[in-house]
Short mmCIF file of C-alpha atoms and ligand atoms in Angstrom, two decimals:
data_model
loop_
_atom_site.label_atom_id
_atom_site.label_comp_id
_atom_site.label_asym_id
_atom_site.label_seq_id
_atom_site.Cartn_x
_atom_site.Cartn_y
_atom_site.Cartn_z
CA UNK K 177 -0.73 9.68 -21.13
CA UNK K 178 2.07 11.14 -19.19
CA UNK K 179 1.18 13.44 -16.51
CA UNK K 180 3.07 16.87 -16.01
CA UNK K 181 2.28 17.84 -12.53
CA UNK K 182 2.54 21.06 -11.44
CA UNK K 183 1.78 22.74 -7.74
CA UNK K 184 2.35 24.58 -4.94
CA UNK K 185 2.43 25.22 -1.10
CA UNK K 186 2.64 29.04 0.32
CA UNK K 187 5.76 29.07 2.82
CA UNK K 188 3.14 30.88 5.55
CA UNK K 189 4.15 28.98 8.74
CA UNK K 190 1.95 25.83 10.45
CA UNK K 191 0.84 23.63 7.72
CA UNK K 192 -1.93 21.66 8.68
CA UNK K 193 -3.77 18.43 7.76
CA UNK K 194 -6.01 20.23 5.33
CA UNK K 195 -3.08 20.86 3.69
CA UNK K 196 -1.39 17.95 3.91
CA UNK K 197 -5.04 16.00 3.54
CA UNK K 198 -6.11 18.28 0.72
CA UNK K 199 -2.63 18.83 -1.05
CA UNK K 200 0.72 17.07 0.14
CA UNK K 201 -0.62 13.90 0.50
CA UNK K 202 -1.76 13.69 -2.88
CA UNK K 203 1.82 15.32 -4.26
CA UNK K 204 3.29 12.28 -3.21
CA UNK K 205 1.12 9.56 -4.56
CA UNK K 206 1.29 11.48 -8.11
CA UNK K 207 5.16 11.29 -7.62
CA UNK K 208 5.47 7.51 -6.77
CA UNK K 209 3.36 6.84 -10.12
CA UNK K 210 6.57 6.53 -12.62
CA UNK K 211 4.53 7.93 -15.56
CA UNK K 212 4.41 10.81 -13.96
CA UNK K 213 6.79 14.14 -14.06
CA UNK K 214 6.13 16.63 -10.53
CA UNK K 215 6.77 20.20 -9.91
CA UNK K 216 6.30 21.19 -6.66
CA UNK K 217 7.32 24.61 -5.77
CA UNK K 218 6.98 27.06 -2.60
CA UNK K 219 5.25 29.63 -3.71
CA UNK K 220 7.24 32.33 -1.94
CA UNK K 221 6.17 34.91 -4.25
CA UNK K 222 2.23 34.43 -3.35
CA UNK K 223 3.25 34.64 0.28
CA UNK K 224 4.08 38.36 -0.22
CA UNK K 225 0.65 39.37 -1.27
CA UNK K 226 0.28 39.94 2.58
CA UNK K 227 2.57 41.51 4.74
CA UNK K 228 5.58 38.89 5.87
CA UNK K 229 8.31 39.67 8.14
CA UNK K 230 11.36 38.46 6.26
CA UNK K 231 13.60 36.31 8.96
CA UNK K 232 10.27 33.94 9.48
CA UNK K 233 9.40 33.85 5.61
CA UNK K 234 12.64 32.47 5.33
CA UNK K 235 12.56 30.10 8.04
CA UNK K 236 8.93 29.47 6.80
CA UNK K 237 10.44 28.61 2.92
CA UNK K 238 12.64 25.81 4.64
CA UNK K 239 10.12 24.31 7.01
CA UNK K 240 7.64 24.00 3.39
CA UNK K 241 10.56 22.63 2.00
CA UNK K 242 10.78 20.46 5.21
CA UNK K 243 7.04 19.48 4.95
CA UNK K 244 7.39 18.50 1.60
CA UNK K 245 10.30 16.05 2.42
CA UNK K 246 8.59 14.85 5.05
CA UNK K 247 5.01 13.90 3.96
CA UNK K 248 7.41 11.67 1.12
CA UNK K 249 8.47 14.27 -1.80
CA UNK K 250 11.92 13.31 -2.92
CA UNK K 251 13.99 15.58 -4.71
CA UNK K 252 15.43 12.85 -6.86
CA UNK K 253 11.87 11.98 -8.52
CA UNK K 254 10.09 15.36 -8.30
CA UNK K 255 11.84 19.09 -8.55
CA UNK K 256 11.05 21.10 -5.22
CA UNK K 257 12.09 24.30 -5.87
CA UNK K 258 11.29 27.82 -4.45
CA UNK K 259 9.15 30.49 -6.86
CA UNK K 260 11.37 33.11 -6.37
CA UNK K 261 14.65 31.58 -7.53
CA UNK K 262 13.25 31.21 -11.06
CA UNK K 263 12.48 34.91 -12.86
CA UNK K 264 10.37 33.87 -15.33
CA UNK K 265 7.45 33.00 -13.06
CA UNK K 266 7.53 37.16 -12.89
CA UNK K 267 8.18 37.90 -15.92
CA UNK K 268 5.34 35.45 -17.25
CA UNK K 269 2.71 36.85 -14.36
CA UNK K 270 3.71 40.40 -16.03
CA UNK K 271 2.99 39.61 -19.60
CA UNK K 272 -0.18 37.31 -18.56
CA UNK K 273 -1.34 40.21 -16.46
CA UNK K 274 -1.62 42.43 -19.93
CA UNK K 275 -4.28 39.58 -21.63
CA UNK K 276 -6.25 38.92 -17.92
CA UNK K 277 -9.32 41.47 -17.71
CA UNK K 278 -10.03 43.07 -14.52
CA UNK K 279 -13.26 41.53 -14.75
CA UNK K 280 -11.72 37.84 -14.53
CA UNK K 281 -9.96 39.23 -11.50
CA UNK K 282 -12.63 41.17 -9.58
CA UNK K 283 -14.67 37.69 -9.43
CA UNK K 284 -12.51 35.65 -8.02
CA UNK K 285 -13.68 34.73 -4.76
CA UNK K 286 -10.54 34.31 -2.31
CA UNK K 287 -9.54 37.93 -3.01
CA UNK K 288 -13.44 39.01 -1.48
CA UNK K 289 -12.08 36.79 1.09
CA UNK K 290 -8.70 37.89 2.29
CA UNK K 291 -9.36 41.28 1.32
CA UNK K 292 -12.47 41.45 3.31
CA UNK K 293 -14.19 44.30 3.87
CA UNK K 294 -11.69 47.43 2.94
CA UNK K 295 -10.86 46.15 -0.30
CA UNK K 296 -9.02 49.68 -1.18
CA UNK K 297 -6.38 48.56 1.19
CA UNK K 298 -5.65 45.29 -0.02
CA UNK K 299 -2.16 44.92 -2.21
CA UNK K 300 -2.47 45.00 -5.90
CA UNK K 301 -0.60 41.67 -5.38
CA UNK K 302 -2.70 40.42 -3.74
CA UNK K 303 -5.57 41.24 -6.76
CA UNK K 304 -3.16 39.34 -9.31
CA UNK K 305 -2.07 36.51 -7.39
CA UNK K 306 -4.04 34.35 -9.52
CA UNK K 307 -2.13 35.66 -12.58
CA UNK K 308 0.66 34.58 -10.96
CA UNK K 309 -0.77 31.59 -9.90
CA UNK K 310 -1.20 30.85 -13.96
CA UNK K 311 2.37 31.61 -14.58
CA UNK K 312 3.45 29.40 -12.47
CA UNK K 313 1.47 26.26 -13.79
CA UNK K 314 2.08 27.34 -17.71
CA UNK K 315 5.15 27.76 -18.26
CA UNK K 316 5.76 23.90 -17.52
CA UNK K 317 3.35 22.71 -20.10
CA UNK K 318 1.53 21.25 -16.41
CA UNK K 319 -1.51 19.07 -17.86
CA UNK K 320 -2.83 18.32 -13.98
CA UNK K 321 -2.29 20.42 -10.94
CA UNK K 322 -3.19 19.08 -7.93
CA UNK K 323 -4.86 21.74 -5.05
CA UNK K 324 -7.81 21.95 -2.54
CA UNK K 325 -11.04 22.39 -3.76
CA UNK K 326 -10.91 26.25 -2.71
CA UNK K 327 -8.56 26.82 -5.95
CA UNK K 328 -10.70 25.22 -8.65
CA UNK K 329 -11.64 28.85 -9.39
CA UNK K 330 -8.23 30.29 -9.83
CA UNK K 331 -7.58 27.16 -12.05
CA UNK K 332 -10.43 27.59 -14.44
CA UNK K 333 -9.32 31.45 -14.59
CA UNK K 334 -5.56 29.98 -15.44
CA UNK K 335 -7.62 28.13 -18.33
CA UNK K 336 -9.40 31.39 -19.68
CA UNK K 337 -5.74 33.28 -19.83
CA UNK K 338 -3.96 30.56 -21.38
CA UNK K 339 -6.69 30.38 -24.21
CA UNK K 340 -6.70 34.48 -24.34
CA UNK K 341 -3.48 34.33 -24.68
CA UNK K 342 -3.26 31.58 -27.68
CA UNK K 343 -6.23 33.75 -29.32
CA UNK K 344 -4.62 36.97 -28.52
CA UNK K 345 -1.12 36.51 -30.08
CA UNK K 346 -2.66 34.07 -32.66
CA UNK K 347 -0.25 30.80 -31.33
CA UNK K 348 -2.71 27.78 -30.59
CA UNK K 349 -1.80 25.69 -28.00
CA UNK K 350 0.76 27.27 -27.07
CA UNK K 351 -0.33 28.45 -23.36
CA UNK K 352 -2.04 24.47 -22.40
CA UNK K 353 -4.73 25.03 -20.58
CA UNK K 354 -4.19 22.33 -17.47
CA UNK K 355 -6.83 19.75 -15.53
CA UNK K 356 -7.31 20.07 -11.93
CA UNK K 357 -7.10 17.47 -9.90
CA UNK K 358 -9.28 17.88 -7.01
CA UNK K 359 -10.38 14.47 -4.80
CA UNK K 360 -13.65 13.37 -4.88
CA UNK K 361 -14.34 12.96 -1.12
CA UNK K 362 -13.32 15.43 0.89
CA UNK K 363 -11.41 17.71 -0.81
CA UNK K 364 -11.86 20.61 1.79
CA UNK K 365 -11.00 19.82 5.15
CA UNK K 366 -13.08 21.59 8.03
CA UNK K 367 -12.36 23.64 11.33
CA UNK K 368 -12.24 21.39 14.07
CA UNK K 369 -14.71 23.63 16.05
CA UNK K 370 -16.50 24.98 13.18
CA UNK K 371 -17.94 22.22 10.15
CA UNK K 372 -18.70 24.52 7.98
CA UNK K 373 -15.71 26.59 8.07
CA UNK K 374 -12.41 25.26 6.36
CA UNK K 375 -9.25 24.23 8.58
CA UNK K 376 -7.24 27.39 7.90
CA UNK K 377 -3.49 28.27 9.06
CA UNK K 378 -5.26 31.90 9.49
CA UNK K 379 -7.95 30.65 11.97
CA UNK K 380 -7.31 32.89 15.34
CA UNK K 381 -7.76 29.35 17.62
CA UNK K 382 -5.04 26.61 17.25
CA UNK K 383 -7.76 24.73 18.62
CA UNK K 384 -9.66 24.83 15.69
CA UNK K 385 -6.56 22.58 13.00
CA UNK K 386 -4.42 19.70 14.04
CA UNK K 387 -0.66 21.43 12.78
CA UNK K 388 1.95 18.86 11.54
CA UNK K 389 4.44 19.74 14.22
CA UNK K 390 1.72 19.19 16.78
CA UNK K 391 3.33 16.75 19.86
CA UNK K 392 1.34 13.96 20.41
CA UNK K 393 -0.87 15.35 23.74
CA UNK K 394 -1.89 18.93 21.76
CA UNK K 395 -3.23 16.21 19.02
CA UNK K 396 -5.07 13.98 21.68
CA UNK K 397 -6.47 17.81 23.33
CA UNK K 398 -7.82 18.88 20.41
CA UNK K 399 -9.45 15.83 19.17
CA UNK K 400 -11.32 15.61 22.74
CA UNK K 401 -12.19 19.50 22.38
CA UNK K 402 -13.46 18.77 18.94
CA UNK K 403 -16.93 19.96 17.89
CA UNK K 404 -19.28 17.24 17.89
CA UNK K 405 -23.27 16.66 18.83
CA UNK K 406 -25.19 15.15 20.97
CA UNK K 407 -26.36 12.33 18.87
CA UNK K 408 -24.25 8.88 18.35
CA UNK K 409 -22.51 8.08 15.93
CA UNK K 410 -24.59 7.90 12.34
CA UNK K 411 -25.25 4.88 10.83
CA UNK K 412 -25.64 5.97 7.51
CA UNK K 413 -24.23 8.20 5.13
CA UNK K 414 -27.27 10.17 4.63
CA UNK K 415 -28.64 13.28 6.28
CA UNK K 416 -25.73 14.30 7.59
CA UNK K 417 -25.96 17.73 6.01
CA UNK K 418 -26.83 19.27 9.34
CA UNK K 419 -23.91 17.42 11.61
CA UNK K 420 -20.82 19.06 9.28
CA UNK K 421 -18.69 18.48 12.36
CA UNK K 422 -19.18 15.01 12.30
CA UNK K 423 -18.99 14.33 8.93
CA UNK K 424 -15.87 16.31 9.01
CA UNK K 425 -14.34 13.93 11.45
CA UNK K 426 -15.30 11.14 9.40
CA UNK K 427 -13.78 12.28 6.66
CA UNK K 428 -10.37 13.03 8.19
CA UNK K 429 -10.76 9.68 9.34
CA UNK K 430 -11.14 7.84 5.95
CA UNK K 431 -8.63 9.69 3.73
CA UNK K 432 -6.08 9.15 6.65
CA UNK K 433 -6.78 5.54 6.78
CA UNK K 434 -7.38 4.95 3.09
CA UNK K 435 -11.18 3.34 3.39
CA UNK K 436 -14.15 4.22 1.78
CA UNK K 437 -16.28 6.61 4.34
CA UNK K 438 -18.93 3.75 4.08
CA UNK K 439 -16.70 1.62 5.88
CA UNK K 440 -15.74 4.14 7.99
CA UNK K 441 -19.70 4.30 9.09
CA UNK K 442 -20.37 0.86 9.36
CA UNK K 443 -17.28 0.62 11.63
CA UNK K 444 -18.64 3.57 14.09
CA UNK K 445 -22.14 3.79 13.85
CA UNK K 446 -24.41 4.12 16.40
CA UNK K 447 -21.23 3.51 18.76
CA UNK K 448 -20.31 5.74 21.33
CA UNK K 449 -18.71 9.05 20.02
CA UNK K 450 -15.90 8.92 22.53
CA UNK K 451 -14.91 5.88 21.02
CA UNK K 452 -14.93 6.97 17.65
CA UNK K 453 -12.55 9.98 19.03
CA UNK K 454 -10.52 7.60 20.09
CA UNK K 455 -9.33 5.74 17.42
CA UNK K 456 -9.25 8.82 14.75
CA UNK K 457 -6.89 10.23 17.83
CA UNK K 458 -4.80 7.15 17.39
CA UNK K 459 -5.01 7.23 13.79
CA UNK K 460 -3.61 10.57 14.03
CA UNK K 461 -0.71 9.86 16.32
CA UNK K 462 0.49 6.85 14.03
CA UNK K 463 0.13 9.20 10.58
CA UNK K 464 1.20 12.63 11.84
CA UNK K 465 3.24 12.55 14.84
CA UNK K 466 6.27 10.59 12.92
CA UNK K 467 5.91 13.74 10.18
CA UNK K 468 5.90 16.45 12.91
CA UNK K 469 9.11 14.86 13.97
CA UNK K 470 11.14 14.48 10.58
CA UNK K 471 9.84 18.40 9.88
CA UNK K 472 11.61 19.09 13.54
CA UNK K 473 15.07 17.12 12.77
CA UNK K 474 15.37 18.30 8.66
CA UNK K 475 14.55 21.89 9.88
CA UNK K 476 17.96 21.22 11.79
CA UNK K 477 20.28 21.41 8.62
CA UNK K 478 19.71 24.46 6.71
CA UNK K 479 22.07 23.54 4.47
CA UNK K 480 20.69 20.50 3.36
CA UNK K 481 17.18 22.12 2.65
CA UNK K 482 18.55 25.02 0.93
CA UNK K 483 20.42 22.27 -1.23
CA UNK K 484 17.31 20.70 -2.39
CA UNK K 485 15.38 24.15 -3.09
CA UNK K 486 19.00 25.44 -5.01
CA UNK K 487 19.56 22.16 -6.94
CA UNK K 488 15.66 22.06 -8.04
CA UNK K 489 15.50 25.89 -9.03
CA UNK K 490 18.13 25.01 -11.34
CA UNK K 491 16.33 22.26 -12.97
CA UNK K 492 13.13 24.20 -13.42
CA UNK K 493 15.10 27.02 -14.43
CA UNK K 494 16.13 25.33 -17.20
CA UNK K 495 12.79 24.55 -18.42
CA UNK K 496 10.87 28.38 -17.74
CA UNK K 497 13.64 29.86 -19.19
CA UNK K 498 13.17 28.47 -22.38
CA UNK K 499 9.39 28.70 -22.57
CA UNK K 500 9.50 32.63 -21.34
CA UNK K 501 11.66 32.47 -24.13
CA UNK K 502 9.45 31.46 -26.69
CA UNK K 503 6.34 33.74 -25.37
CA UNK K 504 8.72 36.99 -25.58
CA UNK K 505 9.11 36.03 -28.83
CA UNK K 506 5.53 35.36 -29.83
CA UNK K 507 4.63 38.70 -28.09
CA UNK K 508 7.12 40.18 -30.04
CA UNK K 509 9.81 41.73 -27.39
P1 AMP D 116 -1.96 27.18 0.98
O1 AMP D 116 -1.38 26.86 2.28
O2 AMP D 116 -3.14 28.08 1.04
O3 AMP D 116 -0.94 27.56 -0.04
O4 AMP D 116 -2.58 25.80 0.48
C1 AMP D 116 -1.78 24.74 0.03
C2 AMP D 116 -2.64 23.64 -0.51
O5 AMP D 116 -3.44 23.08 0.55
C3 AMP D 116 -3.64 24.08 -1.59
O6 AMP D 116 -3.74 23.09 -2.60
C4 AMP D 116 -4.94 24.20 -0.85
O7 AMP D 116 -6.04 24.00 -1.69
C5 AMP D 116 -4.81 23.08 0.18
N1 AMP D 116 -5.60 23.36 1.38
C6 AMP D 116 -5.47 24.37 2.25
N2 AMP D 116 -6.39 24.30 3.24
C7 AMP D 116 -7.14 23.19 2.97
C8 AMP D 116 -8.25 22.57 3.61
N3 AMP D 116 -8.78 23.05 4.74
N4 AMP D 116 -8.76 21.44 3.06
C9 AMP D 116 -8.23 20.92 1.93
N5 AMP D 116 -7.19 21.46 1.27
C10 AMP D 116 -6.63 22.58 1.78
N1 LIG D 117 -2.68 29.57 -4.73
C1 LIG D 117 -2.30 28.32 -4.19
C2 LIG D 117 -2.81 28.24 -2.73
O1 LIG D 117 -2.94 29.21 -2.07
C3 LIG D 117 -0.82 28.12 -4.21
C4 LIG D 117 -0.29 28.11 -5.60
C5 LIG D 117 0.48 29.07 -6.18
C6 LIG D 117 -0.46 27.08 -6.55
N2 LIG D 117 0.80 28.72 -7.45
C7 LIG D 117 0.24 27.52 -7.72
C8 LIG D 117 -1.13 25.88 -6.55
C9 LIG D 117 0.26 26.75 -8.87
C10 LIG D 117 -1.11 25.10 -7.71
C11 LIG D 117 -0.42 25.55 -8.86
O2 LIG D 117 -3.01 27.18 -2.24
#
């Protein structure tokens, strides 16, 4: 079957390698697979749902659009595009919002998060972002979207207001409810100083994520200052339920070098931990570092990015436009 792919990245500044681990990585190996059609958009609109200053969102909308280019995306096999430039990802959230329930919303479980505990002061965007989120992903027809595992939620929700929708208005299949796909083995990547946090752009320490524009010592630092144990190295892949640091660093170390986290064991264990540190620090140089510094030289012409991000809003344009279209229609506007 062909695969329409459909995702996004929040222009928010810093993107780190959970992100690129959890999300961008995997963006590009869907795109090089020729069976495959990508959509991968910066979600500018979602960035909103907390207060942005707008000269950095817009310098944070290229350097996404930077990131993507970077880590591989190519504008001539995938359309990178920026949310806002196409209306009908609005106008979509607005008629979706009018089938969610309240109830769908109030349980989603990033909202308790960002919202913490004065919920009466968080934006009503910020409530709805996942209706939004939905939009986004169905009015492509997207059978797979690939995310982190912290948005499997909002993804089954997106499944539940397509099929409201088709129910509601009395149109099966038309809303198509899409797959996630969400790797196996460490799909969330941790806090370097806390395991069972996740690596978060919104962590207070930079200590605590390796950014993708990090220069090469700040890497080496923060892999030495990493959260470990006392123990060595384990040997096997049980029982490591109570080290989530190290299993953490393991982790980051197999998806980065492609190998099975067995391997990765039987390469390290019972070794010395500082040797271990070593090589994932080396690792990370050679994957990263030559990332951080195509982000740094695209981010130098504007006009090129803002090329990309106009030529693919036209192409997805093209394609919302005429399913918005269709569901005005069927709702009877
Ligand atoms: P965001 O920056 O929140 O828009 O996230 C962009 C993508 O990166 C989403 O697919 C997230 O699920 C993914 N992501 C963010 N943080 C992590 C993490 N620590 N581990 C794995 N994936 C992540
Ligand atoms: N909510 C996602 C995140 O924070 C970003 C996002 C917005 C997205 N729209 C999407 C992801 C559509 C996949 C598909 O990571």
């Amino acid at each position: 079957m062909n695969k329409k792919i459909f995702s996004g990245v929040q222009p928010t500044g810093n993107l780190h390698l959970g992100n690129y681990l959890g999300a961008i990585k995997n963006f590009v190996q869907l795109q090089n697979d020729k069976k495959n059609n990508c959509i991968y958009c910066v979600v500018d609109l979602h960035s909103i749902t907390v207060k942005q200053d707008s000269k950095t969102l817009k310098k944070n909308i290229r350097e996404t659009t930077a990131a993507f280019i970077a880590s591989g995306l190519d504008s001539e096999k995938s359309i990178i595009f920026n949310q806002s430039a196409v209306p009908a990802h609005s106008e979509g959230a607005w008629i979706l919002g009018c089938v969610s329930r309240m109830g769908w919303l109030s349980r989603m479980t990033q909202f308790k998060e960002k919202a913490g505990k004065d919920k009466e002061k968080a934006s009503v965007g910020l409530y709805i972002y996942p209706v939004l989120m939905a939009s986004d992903i169905l009015l492509y027809d997207a059978t797979h979207v690939p995310v982190g595992d912290d948005q499997k939620q909002h993804l089954e929700l997106c499944r539940d207001i397509a099929q409201k929708f088709n129910h509601d208005f009395m149109s099966p299949n038309f809303l198509k409810p899409p797959e996630p796909l969400i790797q196996k083995e460490f799909a969330r990547i941790m806090s370097l100083k806390d395991g069972n946090s996740k690596m978060s752009k919104s962590d207070p320490s930079d200590f605590s994520r390796i950014n993708l524009t990090d220069e090469k010592d700040l890497i080496i630092n923060k892999i030495k200052k990493a959260k470990t144990d006392a123990m060595p190295m384990p040997e096997s892949t049980d029982n490591l339920d109570d080290r989530p640091e190290v299993l953490n660093l393991l982790g980051i170390y197999s998806i980065l070098s492609n190998q099975n986290i067995n391997k990765t064991k039987a390469d390290f264990g019972g070794k010395n931990f500082s040797l271990f540190k070593d090589q994932l620090t080396e690792l990370l140089i050679d994957k990263i570092i030559p990332i951080g510094k195509k982000i740094k030289d695209l981010l130098k012409d504007e006009k090129y990015l803002d090329e990309i991000l106009n030529k693919g809003a036209e192409k997805a344009d093209k394609l919302a436009s005429k399913k918005i279209e269709e569901m005005k229609t069927i709702v009877g506007f």
